[in-house]
XYZ file of C-alpha atoms in Angstrom:
436
model
C 53.234 82.532 -17.605
C 56.949 83.170 -17.584
C 58.606 85.751 -19.808
C 62.120 85.873 -21.186
C 64.258 88.772 -22.299
C 65.076 88.187 -25.957
C 67.910 90.073 -27.675
C 66.769 92.705 -30.127
C 67.525 92.578 -33.848
C 69.898 95.596 -33.578
C 72.829 95.725 -31.187
C 74.080 98.582 -29.066
C 73.148 102.177 -29.760
C 70.959 101.408 -32.766
C 68.700 99.280 -30.606
C 68.419 102.108 -28.088
C 67.657 104.583 -30.880
C 64.916 102.445 -32.361
C 63.424 101.840 -28.945
C 63.369 105.570 -28.265
C 61.694 106.250 -31.598
C 59.056 103.632 -30.870
C 58.313 105.279 -27.538
C 57.804 108.705 -29.196
C 55.770 108.142 -32.392
C 54.117 111.561 -32.320
C 57.489 113.284 -32.203
C 58.682 111.280 -35.213
C 55.520 112.090 -37.167
C 55.781 115.752 -36.189
C 59.324 115.883 -37.577
C 58.120 114.297 -40.800
C 55.312 116.825 -41.058
C 57.765 119.717 -40.555
C 60.017 118.361 -43.332
C 57.064 118.100 -45.762
C 55.823 121.513 -44.738
C 59.279 123.029 -45.374
C 59.236 121.667 -48.921
C 55.655 122.697 -49.601
C 55.847 126.168 -48.027
C 58.981 127.062 -49.999
C 57.236 126.197 -53.218
C 54.018 127.974 -52.185
C 55.868 131.202 -51.336
C 57.443 131.254 -54.793
C 54.073 130.801 -56.573
C 51.863 133.600 -57.904
C 48.877 132.636 -55.740
C 50.789 132.254 -52.468
C 47.812 133.487 -50.426
C 46.000 130.228 -51.357
C 48.891 127.786 -51.918
C 50.517 128.513 -48.558
C 47.511 127.551 -46.343
C 46.791 124.489 -48.475
C 50.410 123.323 -48.171
C 50.256 123.663 -44.383
C 46.840 121.993 -44.185
C 48.078 119.015 -46.176
C 50.895 118.193 -43.745
C 49.026 118.722 -40.422
C 47.202 115.329 -40.637
C 50.636 113.603 -40.785
C 51.110 114.378 -37.082
C 48.020 112.307 -36.228
C 48.414 109.569 -38.833
C 49.081 106.691 -36.391
C 46.388 107.633 -33.923
C 43.709 108.412 -36.519
C 44.774 106.819 -39.829
C 41.377 107.021 -41.519
C 40.521 110.501 -40.306
C 43.939 111.905 -41.207
C 43.753 110.421 -44.710
C 40.217 111.781 -45.228
C 41.320 115.296 -44.157
C 44.271 115.218 -46.528
C 42.031 114.061 -49.397
C 39.677 117.018 -48.783
C 42.597 119.474 -48.808
C 44.047 117.796 -51.891
C 40.730 118.113 -53.704
C 40.678 121.841 -52.890
C 44.221 122.114 -54.241
C 43.228 120.460 -57.510
C 40.235 122.750 -57.909
C 41.757 126.120 -56.950
C 45.454 125.928 -57.830
C 47.171 125.408 -61.132
C 50.111 123.130 -60.135
C 51.022 120.325 -57.686
C 52.958 120.961 -54.510
C 55.698 119.109 -52.659
C 53.261 118.872 -49.729
C 51.279 116.376 -51.843
C 53.760 113.748 -50.615
C 51.774 113.847 -47.359
C 48.918 112.092 -49.194
C 51.242 109.208 -50.083
C 52.481 108.983 -46.457
C 48.874 108.886 -45.223
C 47.904 106.249 -47.817
C 50.838 104.106 -46.615
C 49.655 104.540 -43.010
C 46.080 103.656 -43.965
C 47.255 100.431 -45.641
C 49.543 99.575 -42.712
C 47.097 100.166 -39.856
C 43.633 99.473 -41.240
C 41.972 96.430 -42.853
C 42.526 95.886 -46.549
C 38.976 96.797 -47.542
C 39.509 100.266 -46.052
C 42.933 100.783 -47.615
C 41.702 99.644 -51.070
C 39.032 102.306 -50.876
C 41.722 104.847 -50.031
C 43.814 103.694 -52.990
C 40.833 104.067 -55.309
C 40.290 107.618 -54.035
C 43.941 108.458 -54.673
C 43.807 107.044 -58.197
C 40.629 109.003 -58.913
C 42.259 112.143 -57.552
C 45.304 111.482 -59.729
C 43.089 111.271 -62.811
C 41.372 114.502 -61.869
C 44.735 116.245 -61.281
C 45.941 115.089 -64.704
C 42.922 116.592 -66.373
C 43.270 119.807 -64.418
C 47.008 120.455 -64.502
C 48.404 118.911 -67.698
C 48.399 120.920 -70.928
C 45.743 119.877 -73.398
C 48.183 119.479 -76.345
C 49.907 116.366 -74.867
C 49.351 113.066 -76.637
C 47.566 110.168 -74.942
C 50.818 108.253 -74.528
C 52.523 111.182 -72.802
C 49.491 111.758 -70.590
C 49.431 108.114 -69.469
C 53.195 108.088 -68.908
C 53.169 111.266 -66.837
C 50.173 110.055 -64.828
C 51.767 106.706 -64.137
C 55.141 108.084 -63.111
C 54.102 111.156 -61.130
C 50.659 110.340 -59.734
C 49.294 106.747 -59.958
C 52.673 104.967 -59.659
C 53.724 106.464 -56.319
C 50.237 105.868 -54.927
C 50.368 102.177 -55.854
C 53.863 101.841 -54.381
C 52.795 103.492 -51.130
C 49.763 101.191 -50.855
C 51.791 98.032 -51.552
C 54.415 98.983 -48.947
C 51.768 99.765 -46.334
C 49.822 96.560 -47.035
C 52.951 94.433 -46.784
C 53.806 96.146 -43.486
C 50.308 95.343 -42.174
C 50.719 91.705 -43.196
C 54.128 91.431 -41.575
C 52.880 93.060 -38.380
C 49.935 90.630 -38.230
C 52.254 87.693 -38.918
C 54.656 88.655 -36.153
C 51.748 89.259 -33.769
C 50.406 85.763 -34.578
C 53.839 84.271 -33.885
C 54.077 86.060 -30.576
C 50.574 84.954 -29.638
C 51.385 81.345 -30.562
C 54.594 81.448 -28.565
C 52.743 82.853 -25.561
C 50.004 80.240 -25.919
C 52.522 77.412 -26.174
C 54.305 78.747 -23.123
C 51.046 78.851 -21.174
C 50.217 75.323 -22.307
C 53.678 74.139 -21.275
C 53.275 75.725 -17.824
C 49.794 74.155 -17.530
C 51.160 70.745 -18.502
C 53.909 71.147 -15.919
C 51.346 71.988 -13.263
C 49.228 69.005 -14.257
C 52.261 66.722 -14.135
C 53.243 68.118 -10.724
C 49.694 67.607 -9.418
C 49.669 64.027 -10.739
C 53.021 63.371 -9.104
C 51.798 64.804 -5.803
C 48.703 62.581 -6.005
C 50.927 59.533 -6.682
C 53.189 60.349 -3.752
C 50.156 60.919 -1.527
C 48.748 57.515 -2.488
C 52.026 55.783 -1.708
C 52.414 57.578 1.605
C 48.816 56.814 2.541
C 49.191 53.124 1.773
C 52.497 52.788 3.603
C 51.576 54.811 6.682
C 47.972 53.700 7.057
C 48.764 49.997 6.862
C 51.854 49.916 9.001
C 50.628 52.344 11.611
C 47.366 50.441 11.998
C 49.311 47.223 12.520
C 51.494 48.920 15.100
C 48.451 50.299 16.945
C 46.789 46.873 17.089
C 49.982 45.245 18.326
C 50.541 47.977 20.890
C 47.003 47.575 22.222
C 47.547 43.821 22.519
C 50.878 44.267 24.273
C 49.387 46.701 26.718
C 46.548 44.255 27.448
C 48.889 41.264 27.949
C 51.788 43.113 29.570
C 51.128 41.858 33.101
C 49.336 38.565 32.548
C 51.183 37.206 29.485
C 54.609 38.802 29.168
C 55.689 36.476 26.351
C 52.816 37.583 24.113
C 53.506 41.192 25.015
C 57.125 40.664 24.024
C 56.049 39.120 20.704
C 53.746 42.096 20.053
C 56.569 44.534 20.744
C 58.809 42.582 18.391
C 56.095 42.781 15.703
C 55.801 46.514 16.293
C 59.543 46.930 15.808
C 59.474 44.846 12.611
C 56.516 46.760 11.227
C 58.213 50.075 11.990
C 61.409 48.999 10.253
C 59.373 47.909 7.243
C 57.570 51.239 7.148
C 60.874 53.123 7.407
C 62.348 50.988 4.581
C 59.423 51.796 2.286
C 59.551 55.474 3.211
C 63.304 55.528 2.519
C 62.744 53.888 -0.830
C 60.132 56.465 -1.860
C 62.300 59.377 -0.740
C 65.251 57.923 -2.630
C 63.185 57.768 -5.809
C 62.145 61.391 -5.296
C 65.725 62.544 -4.794
C 67.273 60.671 -7.727
C 64.324 60.930 -10.092
C 65.444 57.841 -12.064
C 64.062 55.076 -9.898
C 67.570 53.591 -9.354
C 68.121 53.959 -5.642
C 69.729 50.635 -4.782
C 67.034 50.011 -2.168
C 64.336 47.387 -1.958
C 62.211 46.971 -5.107
C 58.611 48.087 -5.324
C 56.242 45.670 -3.617
C 54.154 43.432 -5.881
C 52.416 40.114 -6.032
C 55.545 38.385 -4.713
C 55.269 40.328 -1.446
C 51.642 39.428 -0.777
C 52.781 36.500 1.401
C 54.656 38.828 3.760
C 51.669 41.196 3.833
C 49.252 38.424 4.723
C 51.619 37.044 7.379
C 51.885 40.496 8.921
C 48.125 40.888 8.858
C 47.549 37.490 10.488
C 49.985 38.462 13.220
C 47.543 41.170 14.267
C 44.814 38.590 14.899
C 42.875 38.936 11.654
C 42.255 35.583 9.983
C 42.945 35.802 6.221
C 42.404 33.154 3.569
C 44.315 33.515 0.353
C 43.284 31.800 -2.906
C 44.933 31.941 -6.318
C 42.879 30.915 -9.379
C 44.161 30.510 -12.904
C 47.716 30.268 -14.114
C 49.974 32.913 -12.532
C 52.124 34.833 -14.976
C 54.416 37.855 -15.028
C 52.690 41.195 -14.425
C 53.715 44.715 -15.405
C 55.388 46.471 -12.464
C 52.661 49.106 -12.236
C 49.850 46.525 -12.222
C 51.671 44.417 -9.597
C 52.151 47.459 -7.345
C 48.500 48.463 -7.800
C 47.330 44.933 -6.898
C 49.526 44.906 -3.788
C 48.277 48.307 -2.637
C 44.627 47.369 -3.213
C 44.981 44.223 -1.082
C 46.920 46.179 1.541
C 44.325 48.946 1.768
C 41.393 46.515 1.840
C 42.924 44.494 4.691
C 43.746 47.703 6.565
C 40.097 48.760 6.338
C 38.948 45.340 7.534
C 41.321 45.440 10.467
C 40.229 48.931 11.471
C 36.463 48.644 10.939
C 35.608 44.969 10.768
C 35.382 44.527 14.509
C 36.368 41.657 16.760
C 36.283 38.169 15.218
C 36.245 39.413 11.644
C 37.975 37.419 8.944
C 38.983 38.209 5.394
C 39.196 36.340 2.094
C 41.642 37.406 -0.635
C 41.195 35.917 -4.082
C 43.668 36.502 -6.896
C 42.253 35.382 -10.244
C 44.387 35.299 -13.418
C 42.264 35.532 -16.566
C 43.439 35.690 -20.157
C 43.873 39.446 -20.326
C 42.786 40.725 -16.927
C 43.770 40.287 -13.281
C 40.815 40.116 -10.862
C 41.268 40.934 -7.159
C 38.459 40.120 -4.739
C 38.916 41.067 -1.083
C 35.945 40.416 1.183
C 35.325 40.265 4.916
C 32.526 39.327 7.285
C 32.997 42.250 9.664
C 30.991 45.376 10.398
C 32.871 47.806 8.151
C 29.802 48.438 5.972
C 27.932 49.958 8.936
C 30.863 51.706 10.622
C 30.653 55.438 11.111
C 32.877 57.535 8.883
C 35.742 59.273 10.623
C 35.926 62.127 8.118
C 39.531 61.539 7.077
C 39.319 58.468 4.829
C 40.852 58.418 1.346
C 41.403 54.681 0.955
C 38.858 53.902 -1.723
C 39.660 57.147 -3.477
C 43.295 56.064 -3.775
C 42.282 52.586 -4.954
C 39.962 54.044 -7.558
C 42.766 56.325 -8.840
C 45.192 53.433 -9.048
C 42.752 51.246 -10.957
C 41.739 54.070 -13.312
C 45.421 54.790 -14.010
C 45.767 51.356 -15.605
C 42.369 51.331 -17.334
C 40.699 48.990 -14.857
C 37.439 49.023 -12.885
C 36.658 48.961 -9.178
C 33.533 47.685 -7.457
C 33.094 48.240 -3.737
C 30.129 47.831 -1.451
C 28.438 45.797 1.294
C 27.941 42.090 0.794
C 24.384 40.744 0.902
C 25.178 38.438 3.844
C 27.097 41.065 5.786
C 30.587 42.399 5.525
C 32.257 44.314 2.779
C 33.841 43.405 -0.584
C 36.195 45.150 -2.946
C 36.620 43.740 -6.456
C 39.184 45.240 -8.858
C 39.884 44.253 -12.464
C 43.237 45.321 -13.910
C 44.102 44.771 -17.606
C 47.313 42.889 -18.215
C 48.008 44.621 -21.556
C 49.484 48.137 -21.305
C 47.097 50.724 -22.695
C 44.076 48.384 -22.642
C 40.886 49.156 -20.754
C 38.387 46.984 -18.934
C 34.692 47.418 -19.636
C 32.662 48.365 -16.566
C 30.202 45.568 -17.145
C 30.756 41.888 -17.739
C 32.561 41.174 -14.483
C 30.711 37.915 -13.894
C 31.189 36.737 -17.461
C 34.852 37.460 -17.649
C 35.954 36.488 -14.166
C 34.160 33.231 -13.638
C 34.867 30.860 -10.761
C 33.671 30.845 -7.186
C 32.457 34.061 -5.713
C 31.371 35.514 -9.051
C 27.735 35.641 -8.071
C 28.532 37.700 -5.010
C 30.723 40.070 -7.053
C 27.965 40.467 -9.599
C 25.536 41.715 -6.946
C 27.869 44.463 -5.719
C 26.810 48.009 -6.296
C 29.217 50.679 -7.468
C 29.610 52.886 -4.439
C 30.062 56.640 -5.101
C 33.583 57.467 -3.920
C 34.153 60.884 -2.384
C 36.710 62.404 -0.122
C 35.598 60.135 2.754
C 35.934 56.885 0.761
C 33.900 53.944 1.973
C 32.040 54.338 5.264
C 34.764 54.557 7.869
C 37.554 53.889 5.326
C 41.125 55.034 5.935
């Protein structure tokens, strides 16, 4: 979590003074206790029973020094000394102000149920002091007036001020906690967004590099094989390698341009989609893999994200077939437009289902993430008659989802029975067996 230096409510020297006072609370309370003691001791020395009034005045102000550290204990000690003063002396003392200070502290630092009890004790002590110290010839009105002004009134004011301070302190603490929590949530959301962006970039890089590099490797192997016996074919393979490399560089440049600008307006080639499937299939056929392409339904415009996901799914599936299908393998790509869903079925008759995993595959993981991003479903697994099939269903409406079941009922058309018998293969870090 990041922190920021916020300007204080007081500028300049006043801010420094308040900060220093906050760092030395015991010194502040000690000074307050000395001031109260000075008032009480002067009065006690002038009284007739100074031998008793003087120690009581000092004992009343000592708890003030510890009022912040031990609010309840300090208040209780002052109440005990005050009760002794009421019982054994004949007049109040200026040191009695310490009881009000401690009542304020009790209300400011302890829960309300505790401070209300302290207030009740003070009011009861005030009533006892009235009966002990006031002359008996005063009328009821005068007694109530003196008790309210001198004893009960200050106690109520001290309690109200302390309770309001406790409420304000709790309110400010809740605001600071909320601000800190929102800041942590913002940082967490930024980390999640960064992780999602890294995953998206990794998927794009994987699809671009895996497909184009595999094409280049196949063409290079063919050129090396035919270099001496069939120079023309070797030359064609080298030309295909150069074209594939330029295409890979163009896609990499486009992605890097998007990352640099951040607005998607790079002036480079647009994102690949359904319209680029013809070039992809032509490039795949040039490597020696026979591919049949079938479109069912009425083609219509697709959202850019869905079109890119469809292109990458076909690209990754054909890359896996080329790498793991073996010699003589062929592939079938079916693009089916339904009313509210686009169905992609890519199957092959190779040996990819039984190929050994190479430990570095993330192809199906990337396809699964792409499909899940748009609320679709992905089925991948061996075909009953041999080979491998990947079937993806992408909703055409933004924000819609596709139910996991009902593939055969919704898709329809040829090949549905095969797709209905596919099992959902658990996808881990290795992807499909031997997948890129």
